[in-house]
Amino acid sequence: MAGRAARLVLLAGAAALASGSQGDREPVYRDCVLRCEERNCSGGALRHFRSRQPIYMILAGPLGLHLCLDSIHTSSTPPWAAEYTNQICLFQVGLVMTTWPFSRFLFFQEPASALASFLNGLASLMMLYRYRTSVPASSPMYHTCVAFAWVSLNAWFWSTVFHTRDTDLTEKMDYFCASTVILHSVYLCCVRTVGLQYPAVARAFRAFLLLLLTTHVSYLSLVHFDYGYNLAANVAFGLVNVVWWLTWCLRNHRRLPHVRKCVVVVLLLQGLSLLELLDFPPFFWVLDAHAIWHISTIPVHILFFSFLEDDSLYLLKESEAKFKLA
């Protein structure tokens, strides 16, 4: 199940604090950035920066002003500690910026989160292979579960890219793909609880979710990228996802023992999402609460795919039994 769904649900109460745009507008912070840009990323300083970049940084993208400014906040030995000698600026770096500064490893801006996202994707890929190996394509939920696995893999890919290199494009792709996972999980639940008996309802609901996702992404891309709206929308998607799955699980856990795995997944995701409410400087300027949360979701995703495997095999057995009776 989408880990971000649970995370966003618990962040709903902190919605007013979730947007980093106010901090970016702070006069003291903007003055710090301007002075750092003038001192380190203009004229001869920018040319010097470009000339001393290793090959792996050149391969990561154009060595322009934006990458030079990134290095103010992320490097193997964080230069912001020397650049922001003014205590007010240090306060702004820690509490007003959208994220804490991180020590960069090679071209990875947030190495722990990038590695954790990659491992989540790897776990999803392994469970997809296991699912396709053990579950016949004739199972009623087969194609829906496989599609969910690919959507999850795509989301973890962009999460890895975003934590490797934070740009407007990678940030939007990370958010949009996370929303796609949540909505696909809602669709997965719809198919499991209603769609097997009423396929037309599932098809209509799928069309509605696609329209909803298209509208959501179009507004954020073409009209205004509003962090508050994006948070509120994803909280709503996540609430539907969690409540729907949990309600179905509680109604069927006695009849279907494997459903307890899904209950554990829902409860674990809710509990682990509390990590996202913690705010502390990254350990060794690498490991922060967000990275720890990403690491903790790896076994949860494995457990959820294990549930999907068990449930698909159960449905296959049930459908074969009905066919024999007919």
mmCIF file of C-alpha atoms in Angstrom:
data_model
loop_
_atom_site.group_PDB
_atom_site.id
_atom_site.type_symbol
_atom_site.label_atom_id
_atom_site.label_comp_id
_atom_site.label_asym_id
_atom_site.label_seq_id
_atom_site.Cartn_x
_atom_site.Cartn_y
_atom_site.Cartn_z
ATOM 1 C CA MET A 1 0.000 0.000 0.000
ATOM 2 C CA ALA A 2 1.244 3.509 -0.694
ATOM 3 C CA GLY A 3 3.458 4.598 2.164
ATOM 4 C CA ARG A 4 2.929 8.241 1.404
ATOM 5 C CA ALA A 5 -0.801 7.837 1.978
ATOM 6 C CA ALA A 6 -0.291 7.167 5.657
ATOM 7 C CA ARG A 7 2.383 9.829 5.872
ATOM 8 C CA LEU A 8 0.109 12.469 4.370
ATOM 9 C CA VAL A 9 -2.807 11.522 6.606
ATOM 10 C CA LEU A 10 -0.768 12.164 9.738
ATOM 11 C CA LEU A 11 0.658 15.341 8.284
ATOM 12 C CA ALA A 12 -2.811 16.792 7.837
ATOM 13 C CA GLY A 13 -2.733 18.366 11.281
ATOM 14 C CA ALA A 14 0.548 20.037 10.417
ATOM 15 C CA ALA A 15 -0.576 21.333 7.040
ATOM 16 C CA ALA A 16 0.114 24.940 7.929
ATOM 17 C CA LEU A 17 3.726 24.052 8.674
ATOM 18 C CA ALA A 18 4.263 21.832 5.666
ATOM 19 C CA SER A 19 4.883 24.517 3.074
ATOM 20 C CA GLY A 20 8.424 25.759 2.829
ATOM 21 C CA SER A 21 7.591 28.773 0.658
ATOM 22 C CA GLN A 22 7.244 31.164 3.613
ATOM 23 C CA GLY A 23 10.779 30.394 4.732
ATOM 24 C CA ASP A 24 12.072 30.982 1.233
ATOM 25 C CA ARG A 25 10.552 34.484 1.373
ATOM 26 C CA GLU A 26 12.209 35.439 4.679
ATOM 27 C CA PRO A 27 14.316 38.630 4.139
ATOM 28 C CA VAL A 28 17.240 37.402 6.269
ATOM 29 C CA TYR A 29 17.345 34.063 4.479
ATOM 30 C CA ARG A 30 17.126 35.709 1.046
ATOM 31 C CA ASP A 31 19.961 38.055 2.030
ATOM 32 C CA CYS A 32 22.094 35.056 3.052
ATOM 33 C CA VAL A 33 21.473 33.354 -0.278
ATOM 34 C CA LEU A 34 22.174 36.544 -2.232
ATOM 35 C CA ARG A 35 25.489 37.125 -0.481
ATOM 36 C CA CYS A 36 26.498 33.496 -0.973
ATOM 37 C CA GLU A 37 25.575 33.695 -4.661
ATOM 38 C CA GLU A 38 27.583 36.869 -5.190
ATOM 39 C CA ARG A 39 30.578 35.491 -3.308
ATOM 40 C CA ASN A 40 30.674 31.931 -4.637
ATOM 41 C CA CYS A 41 28.549 31.581 -7.770
ATOM 42 C CA SER A 42 29.145 34.527 -10.059
ATOM 43 C CA GLY A 43 31.858 35.633 -12.457
ATOM 44 C CA GLY A 44 35.233 34.066 -11.848
ATOM 45 C CA ALA A 45 33.995 32.118 -8.831
ATOM 46 C CA LEU A 46 31.417 30.340 -11.002
ATOM 47 C CA ARG A 47 34.017 29.545 -13.666
ATOM 48 C CA HIS A 48 36.310 28.181 -10.969
ATOM 49 C CA PHE A 49 33.475 26.070 -9.599
ATOM 50 C CA ARG A 50 32.842 24.546 -13.025
ATOM 51 C CA SER A 51 36.505 23.820 -13.655
ATOM 52 C CA ARG A 52 37.009 21.823 -10.455
ATOM 53 C CA GLN A 53 33.954 19.560 -10.717
ATOM 54 C CA PRO A 54 34.693 15.821 -11.051
ATOM 55 C CA ILE A 55 33.369 13.753 -13.935
ATOM 56 C CA TYR A 56 30.457 12.288 -11.923
ATOM 57 C CA MET A 57 29.130 15.793 -11.265
ATOM 58 C CA ILE A 58 29.428 16.690 -14.942
ATOM 59 C CA LEU A 59 27.400 13.597 -15.827
ATOM 60 C CA ALA A 60 24.713 14.577 -13.305
ATOM 61 C CA GLY A 61 23.710 17.646 -15.322
ATOM 62 C CA PRO A 62 24.725 21.103 -16.577
ATOM 63 C CA LEU A 63 27.190 22.833 -14.272
ATOM 64 C CA GLY A 64 25.276 26.085 -14.053
ATOM 65 C CA LEU A 65 24.383 28.564 -11.353
ATOM 66 C CA HIS A 66 21.745 26.283 -9.808
ATOM 67 C CA LEU A 67 24.282 23.506 -9.186
ATOM 68 C CA CYS A 68 26.741 25.971 -7.694
ATOM 69 C CA LEU A 69 24.051 27.226 -5.307
ATOM 70 C CA ASP A 70 23.219 23.624 -4.430
ATOM 71 C CA SER A 71 26.790 23.137 -3.301
ATOM 72 C CA ILE A 72 26.314 25.869 -0.715
ATOM 73 C CA HIS A 73 23.960 23.519 1.111
ATOM 74 C CA THR A 74 25.140 20.060 0.061
ATOM 75 C CA SER A 75 28.695 18.787 -0.266
ATOM 76 C CA SER A 76 31.056 16.279 1.271
ATOM 77 C CA THR A 77 32.046 18.957 3.818
ATOM 78 C CA PRO A 78 29.065 21.319 4.112
ATOM 79 C CA PRO A 79 30.310 24.802 3.086
ATOM 80 C CA TRP A 80 27.251 26.445 4.605
ATOM 81 C CA ALA A 81 28.923 26.000 7.995
ATOM 82 C CA ALA A 82 31.656 28.376 6.891
ATOM 83 C CA GLU A 83 29.567 30.600 4.634
ATOM 84 C CA TYR A 84 26.761 31.294 7.118
ATOM 85 C CA THR A 85 28.896 32.521 9.987
ATOM 86 C CA ASN A 86 26.181 34.931 11.052
ATOM 87 C CA GLN A 87 24.103 33.219 13.761
ATOM 88 C CA ILE A 88 20.849 34.523 12.308
ATOM 89 C CA CYS A 89 21.695 32.899 9.008
ATOM 90 C CA LEU A 90 22.484 29.624 10.746
ATOM 91 C CA PHE A 91 19.076 29.836 12.416
ATOM 92 C CA GLN A 92 17.445 30.379 9.045
ATOM 93 C CA VAL A 93 19.261 27.425 7.489
ATOM 94 C CA GLY A 94 18.042 25.056 10.205
ATOM 95 C CA LEU A 95 14.478 26.218 10.747
ATOM 96 C CA VAL A 96 13.201 28.163 7.759
ATOM 97 C CA MET A 97 14.535 26.357 4.712
ATOM 98 C CA THR A 98 12.358 23.644 3.178
ATOM 99 C CA THR A 99 14.896 20.987 4.250
ATOM 100 C CA TRP A 100 17.930 20.694 6.483
ATOM 101 C CA PRO A 101 21.322 20.932 4.788
ATOM 102 C CA PHE A 102 22.822 17.543 3.893
ATOM 103 C CA SER A 103 26.322 16.270 3.249
ATOM 104 C CA ARG A 104 26.411 15.276 -0.396
ATOM 105 C CA PHE A 105 27.921 11.942 -1.456
ATOM 106 C CA LEU A 106 29.104 12.061 -5.060
ATOM 107 C CA PHE A 107 26.128 13.686 -6.856
ATOM 108 C CA PHE A 108 23.530 12.492 -4.313
ATOM 109 C CA GLN A 109 22.095 15.513 -2.499
ATOM 110 C CA GLU A 110 20.306 13.384 0.118
ATOM 111 C CA PRO A 111 22.221 10.096 -0.017
ATOM 112 C CA ALA A 112 20.343 8.256 2.759
ATOM 113 C CA SER A 113 16.897 9.039 1.344
ATOM 114 C CA ALA A 114 18.060 8.277 -2.199
ATOM 115 C CA LEU A 115 19.465 4.897 -1.112
ATOM 116 C CA ALA A 116 16.335 4.080 0.902
ATOM 117 C CA SER A 117 14.094 4.978 -2.063
ATOM 118 C CA PHE A 118 16.207 2.782 -4.318
ATOM 119 C CA LEU A 119 15.936 -0.125 -1.854
ATOM 120 C CA ASN A 120 12.157 0.313 -1.679
ATOM 121 C CA GLY A 121 12.041 0.137 -5.460
ATOM 122 C CA LEU A 122 14.300 -2.919 -5.453
ATOM 123 C CA ALA A 123 12.062 -4.623 -2.897
ATOM 124 C CA SER A 124 9.011 -3.828 -5.038
ATOM 125 C CA LEU A 125 10.756 -5.249 -8.109
ATOM 126 C CA MET A 126 11.657 -8.458 -6.280
ATOM 127 C CA MET A 127 8.102 -8.864 -4.991
ATOM 128 C CA LEU A 128 6.724 -8.219 -8.484
ATOM 129 C CA TYR A 129 8.927 -11.020 -9.816
ATOM 130 C CA ARG A 130 7.790 -13.304 -6.996
ATOM 131 C CA TYR A 131 4.136 -12.403 -7.595
ATOM 132 C CA ARG A 132 4.318 -13.081 -11.327
ATOM 133 C CA THR A 133 6.138 -16.353 -10.674
ATOM 134 C CA SER A 134 3.703 -17.725 -8.094
ATOM 135 C CA VAL A 135 0.368 -16.291 -9.258
ATOM 136 C CA PRO A 136 -1.124 -17.444 -12.607
ATOM 137 C CA ALA A 137 -2.350 -14.725 -14.948
ATOM 138 C CA SER A 138 -5.818 -16.247 -14.728
ATOM 139 C CA SER A 139 -6.219 -14.968 -11.153
ATOM 140 C CA PRO A 140 -8.975 -12.304 -11.021
ATOM 141 C CA MET A 141 -6.692 -9.696 -9.407
ATOM 142 C CA TYR A 142 -3.531 -10.525 -11.375
ATOM 143 C CA HIS A 143 -3.447 -7.629 -13.847
ATOM 144 C CA THR A 144 -4.565 -5.041 -11.286
ATOM 145 C CA CYS A 145 -1.850 -6.124 -8.821
ATOM 146 C CA VAL A 146 0.847 -6.180 -11.507
ATOM 147 C CA ALA A 147 -0.167 -2.687 -12.629
ATOM 148 C CA PHE A 148 0.017 -1.481 -9.025
ATOM 149 C CA ALA A 149 3.540 -2.913 -8.733
ATOM 150 C CA TRP A 150 4.689 -1.022 -11.835
ATOM 151 C CA VAL A 151 3.105 2.206 -10.602
ATOM 152 C CA SER A 152 4.920 1.747 -7.286
ATOM 153 C CA LEU A 153 8.220 1.073 -9.051
ATOM 154 C CA ASN A 154 7.808 4.247 -11.076
ATOM 155 C CA ALA A 155 7.119 6.258 -7.905
ATOM 156 C CA TRP A 156 10.203 4.891 -6.134
ATOM 157 C CA PHE A 157 12.293 5.629 -9.220
ATOM 158 C CA TRP A 158 11.291 9.293 -9.134
ATOM 159 C CA SER A 159 11.716 9.399 -5.366
ATOM 160 C CA THR A 160 15.280 8.206 -5.870
ATOM 161 C CA VAL A 161 15.870 10.790 -8.592
ATOM 162 C CA PHE A 162 14.360 13.580 -6.490
ATOM 163 C CA HIS A 163 16.540 12.807 -3.476
ATOM 164 C CA THR A 164 19.525 12.546 -5.793
ATOM 165 C CA ARG A 165 18.890 15.897 -7.445
ATOM 166 C CA ASP A 166 16.253 18.311 -6.160
ATOM 167 C CA THR A 167 14.895 20.389 -9.050
ATOM 168 C CA ASP A 168 11.456 21.720 -9.950
ATOM 169 C CA LEU A 169 10.962 18.823 -12.370
ATOM 170 C CA THR A 170 12.117 16.044 -10.042
ATOM 171 C CA GLU A 171 10.108 17.501 -7.151
ATOM 172 C CA LYS A 172 6.917 17.556 -9.221
ATOM 173 C CA MET A 173 7.490 14.050 -10.561
ATOM 174 C CA ASP A 174 8.037 12.788 -7.008
ATOM 175 C CA TYR A 175 4.775 14.390 -5.828
ATOM 176 C CA PHE A 176 2.737 13.381 -8.877
ATOM 177 C CA CYS A 177 3.922 9.769 -8.829
ATOM 178 C CA ALA A 178 3.198 9.539 -5.098
ATOM 179 C CA SER A 179 -0.362 10.733 -5.777
ATOM 180 C CA THR A 180 -0.637 8.126 -8.540
ATOM 181 C CA VAL A 181 0.341 5.336 -6.125
ATOM 182 C CA ILE A 182 -2.258 6.436 -3.579
ATOM 183 C CA LEU A 183 -5.031 6.618 -6.173
ATOM 184 C CA HIS A 184 -4.031 3.280 -7.665
ATOM 185 C CA SER A 185 -4.178 1.756 -4.197
ATOM 186 C CA VAL A 186 -7.706 3.144 -3.878
ATOM 187 C CA TYR A 187 -8.545 1.570 -7.245
ATOM 188 C CA LEU A 188 -6.958 -1.711 -6.151
ATOM 189 C CA CYS A 189 -9.190 -1.708 -3.082
ATOM 190 C CA CYS A 190 -12.236 -0.890 -5.230
ATOM 191 C CA VAL A 191 -11.563 -3.829 -7.531
ATOM 192 C CA ARG A 192 -11.026 -6.182 -4.589
ATOM 193 C CA THR A 193 -14.119 -5.136 -2.651
ATOM 194 C CA VAL A 194 -16.598 -4.228 -5.400
ATOM 195 C CA GLY A 195 -15.164 -4.658 -8.877
ATOM 196 C CA LEU A 196 -14.955 -8.455 -8.921
ATOM 197 C CA GLN A 197 -18.723 -8.650 -8.510
ATOM 198 C CA TYR A 198 -19.539 -5.492 -10.508
ATOM 199 C CA PRO A 199 -16.867 -4.894 -13.208
ATOM 200 C CA ALA A 200 -18.787 -1.954 -14.674
ATOM 201 C CA VAL A 201 -18.537 -0.132 -11.340
ATOM 202 C CA ALA A 202 -14.765 -0.687 -11.274
ATOM 203 C CA ARG A 203 -14.399 0.614 -14.838
ATOM 204 C CA ALA A 204 -16.443 3.728 -14.064
ATOM 205 C CA PHE A 205 -14.477 4.326 -10.863
ATOM 206 C CA ARG A 206 -11.179 3.915 -12.748
ATOM 207 C CA ALA A 207 -12.270 6.556 -15.271
ATOM 208 C CA PHE A 208 -13.190 8.877 -12.403
ATOM 209 C CA LEU A 209 -9.788 8.400 -10.718
ATOM 210 C CA LEU A 210 -7.952 9.033 -14.001
ATOM 211 C CA LEU A 211 -9.928 12.249 -14.481
ATOM 212 C CA LEU A 212 -9.216 13.256 -10.887
ATOM 213 C CA LEU A 213 -5.478 12.605 -11.273
ATOM 214 C CA THR A 214 -5.358 14.470 -14.602
ATOM 215 C CA THR A 215 -7.124 17.480 -13.099
ATOM 216 C CA HIS A 216 -4.860 17.430 -10.038
ATOM 217 C CA VAL A 217 -1.645 17.258 -12.043
ATOM 218 C CA SER A 218 -2.829 19.797 -14.630
ATOM 219 C CA TYR A 219 -3.682 22.363 -11.975
ATOM 220 C CA LEU A 220 -0.332 21.995 -10.217
ATOM 221 C CA SER A 221 1.593 22.014 -13.511
ATOM 222 C CA LEU A 222 -0.234 24.627 -15.561
ATOM 223 C CA VAL A 223 -1.980 26.901 -13.065
ATOM 224 C CA HIS A 224 -0.161 27.069 -9.738
ATOM 225 C CA PHE A 225 1.997 24.635 -7.796
ATOM 226 C CA ASP A 226 0.339 25.061 -4.418
ATOM 227 C CA TYR A 227 1.979 22.996 -1.672
ATOM 228 C CA GLY A 228 -0.973 23.449 0.658
ATOM 229 C CA TYR A 229 -3.481 22.284 -1.942
ATOM 230 C CA ASN A 230 -1.277 19.343 -2.917
ATOM 231 C CA LEU A 231 -1.036 18.290 0.722
ATOM 232 C CA ALA A 232 -4.777 18.627 1.293
ATOM 233 C CA ALA A 233 -5.600 16.664 -1.862
ATOM 234 C CA ASN A 234 -3.233 13.837 -0.986
ATOM 235 C CA VAL A 235 -4.502 13.731 2.588
ATOM 236 C CA ALA A 236 -8.019 13.266 1.195
ATOM 237 C CA PHE A 237 -6.837 10.517 -1.178
ATOM 238 C CA GLY A 238 -4.935 8.868 1.653
ATOM 239 C CA LEU A 239 -7.868 8.943 4.060
ATOM 240 C CA VAL A 240 -10.110 7.221 1.522
ATOM 241 C CA ASN A 241 -7.396 4.660 0.873
ATOM 242 C CA VAL A 242 -6.716 3.837 4.534
ATOM 243 C CA VAL A 243 -10.341 3.815 5.720
ATOM 244 C CA TRP A 244 -11.548 1.693 2.774
ATOM 245 C CA TRP A 245 -8.802 -0.915 3.141
ATOM 246 C CA LEU A 246 -9.071 -1.082 6.916
ATOM 247 C CA THR A 247 -12.873 -1.400 6.856
ATOM 248 C CA TRP A 248 -12.724 -4.278 4.377
ATOM 249 C CA CYS A 249 -9.927 -5.970 6.318
ATOM 250 C CA LEU A 250 -11.769 -5.821 9.630
ATOM 251 C CA ARG A 251 -14.881 -7.310 8.027
ATOM 252 C CA ASN A 252 -12.993 -10.227 6.488
ATOM 253 C CA HIS A 253 -10.054 -11.006 8.771
ATOM 254 C CA ARG A 254 -11.795 -13.986 10.412
ATOM 255 C CA ARG A 255 -12.949 -15.533 7.160
ATOM 256 C CA LEU A 256 -9.678 -14.800 5.348
ATOM 257 C CA PRO A 257 -6.650 -15.196 7.665
ATOM 258 C CA HIS A 258 -4.206 -13.672 5.168
ATOM 259 C CA VAL A 259 -6.117 -10.360 5.400
ATOM 260 C CA ARG A 260 -4.399 -9.813 8.744
ATOM 261 C CA LYS A 261 -1.242 -8.988 6.801
ATOM 262 C CA CYS A 262 -3.066 -6.057 5.239
ATOM 263 C CA VAL A 263 -4.250 -4.892 8.673
ATOM 264 C CA VAL A 264 -0.657 -4.975 9.931
ATOM 265 C CA VAL A 265 0.472 -2.982 6.865
ATOM 266 C CA VAL A 266 -2.144 -0.271 7.449
ATOM 267 C CA LEU A 267 -1.347 0.030 11.150
ATOM 268 C CA LEU A 268 2.426 -0.013 10.591
ATOM 269 C CA LEU A 269 2.231 2.685 7.961
ATOM 270 C CA GLN A 270 0.228 4.864 10.327
ATOM 271 C CA GLY A 271 2.708 4.325 13.153
ATOM 272 C CA LEU A 272 5.838 4.718 11.049
ATOM 273 C CA SER A 273 4.491 7.912 9.546
ATOM 274 C CA LEU A 274 5.013 9.562 12.913
ATOM 275 C CA LEU A 275 8.660 9.732 11.853
ATOM 276 C CA GLU A 276 7.629 12.365 9.324
ATOM 277 C CA LEU A 277 6.467 14.630 12.146
ATOM 278 C CA LEU A 278 9.898 14.592 13.764
ATOM 279 C CA ASP A 279 12.237 17.436 12.906
ATOM 280 C CA PHE A 280 15.872 17.157 13.891
ATOM 281 C CA PRO A 281 19.217 17.883 12.249
ATOM 282 C CA PRO A 282 20.336 14.857 10.192
ATOM 283 C CA PHE A 283 22.749 12.528 11.982
ATOM 284 C CA PHE A 284 26.171 13.226 10.465
ATOM 285 C CA TRP A 285 24.203 15.544 8.121
ATOM 286 C CA VAL A 286 23.028 12.444 6.230
ATOM 287 C CA LEU A 287 20.352 10.505 8.129
ATOM 288 C CA ASP A 288 17.187 12.471 8.899
ATOM 289 C CA ALA A 289 13.665 11.437 9.928
ATOM 290 C CA HIS A 290 12.492 11.267 6.311
ATOM 291 C CA ALA A 291 15.306 8.862 5.392
ATOM 292 C CA ILE A 292 14.564 6.713 8.455
ATOM 293 C CA TRP A 293 10.901 6.620 7.399
ATOM 294 C CA HIS A 294 11.861 5.498 3.888
ATOM 295 C CA ILE A 295 14.072 2.759 5.322
ATOM 296 C CA SER A 296 11.311 1.550 7.637
ATOM 297 C CA THR A 297 8.802 1.147 4.781
ATOM 298 C CA ILE A 298 10.891 -1.483 2.947
ATOM 299 C CA PRO A 299 9.616 -4.501 4.956
ATOM 300 C CA VAL A 300 6.109 -3.018 4.970
ATOM 301 C CA HIS A 301 5.961 -3.048 1.170
ATOM 302 C CA ILE A 302 7.227 -6.634 1.145
ATOM 303 C CA LEU A 303 4.441 -7.601 3.557
ATOM 304 C CA PHE A 304 1.786 -5.890 1.434
ATOM 305 C CA PHE A 305 2.902 -7.662 -1.735
ATOM 306 C CA SER A 306 2.872 -10.904 0.250
ATOM 307 C CA PHE A 307 -0.767 -10.168 1.119
ATOM 308 C CA LEU A 308 -1.567 -9.496 -2.543
ATOM 309 C CA GLU A 309 0.039 -12.807 -3.478
ATOM 310 C CA ASP A 310 -1.924 -14.769 -0.878
ATOM 311 C CA ASP A 311 -5.166 -13.015 -1.747
ATOM 312 C CA SER A 312 -4.731 -13.563 -5.479
ATOM 313 C CA LEU A 313 -4.114 -17.278 -4.952
ATOM 314 C CA TYR A 314 -7.191 -17.458 -2.731
ATOM 315 C CA LEU A 315 -9.317 -15.754 -5.398
ATOM 316 C CA LEU A 316 -7.954 -18.089 -8.050
ATOM 317 C CA LYS A 317 -8.841 -21.133 -5.962
ATOM 318 C CA GLU A 318 -12.295 -19.709 -5.275
ATOM 319 C CA SER A 319 -12.973 -18.987 -8.952
ATOM 320 C CA GLU A 320 -11.838 -22.484 -9.963
ATOM 321 C CA ALA A 321 -14.142 -24.016 -7.361
ATOM 322 C CA LYS A 322 -17.109 -22.014 -8.690
ATOM 323 C CA PHE A 323 -16.252 -23.075 -12.238
ATOM 324 C CA LYS A 324 -16.275 -26.747 -11.241
ATOM 325 C CA LEU A 325 -19.638 -26.356 -9.523
ATOM 326 C CA ALA A 326 -21.066 -24.699 -12.610
#
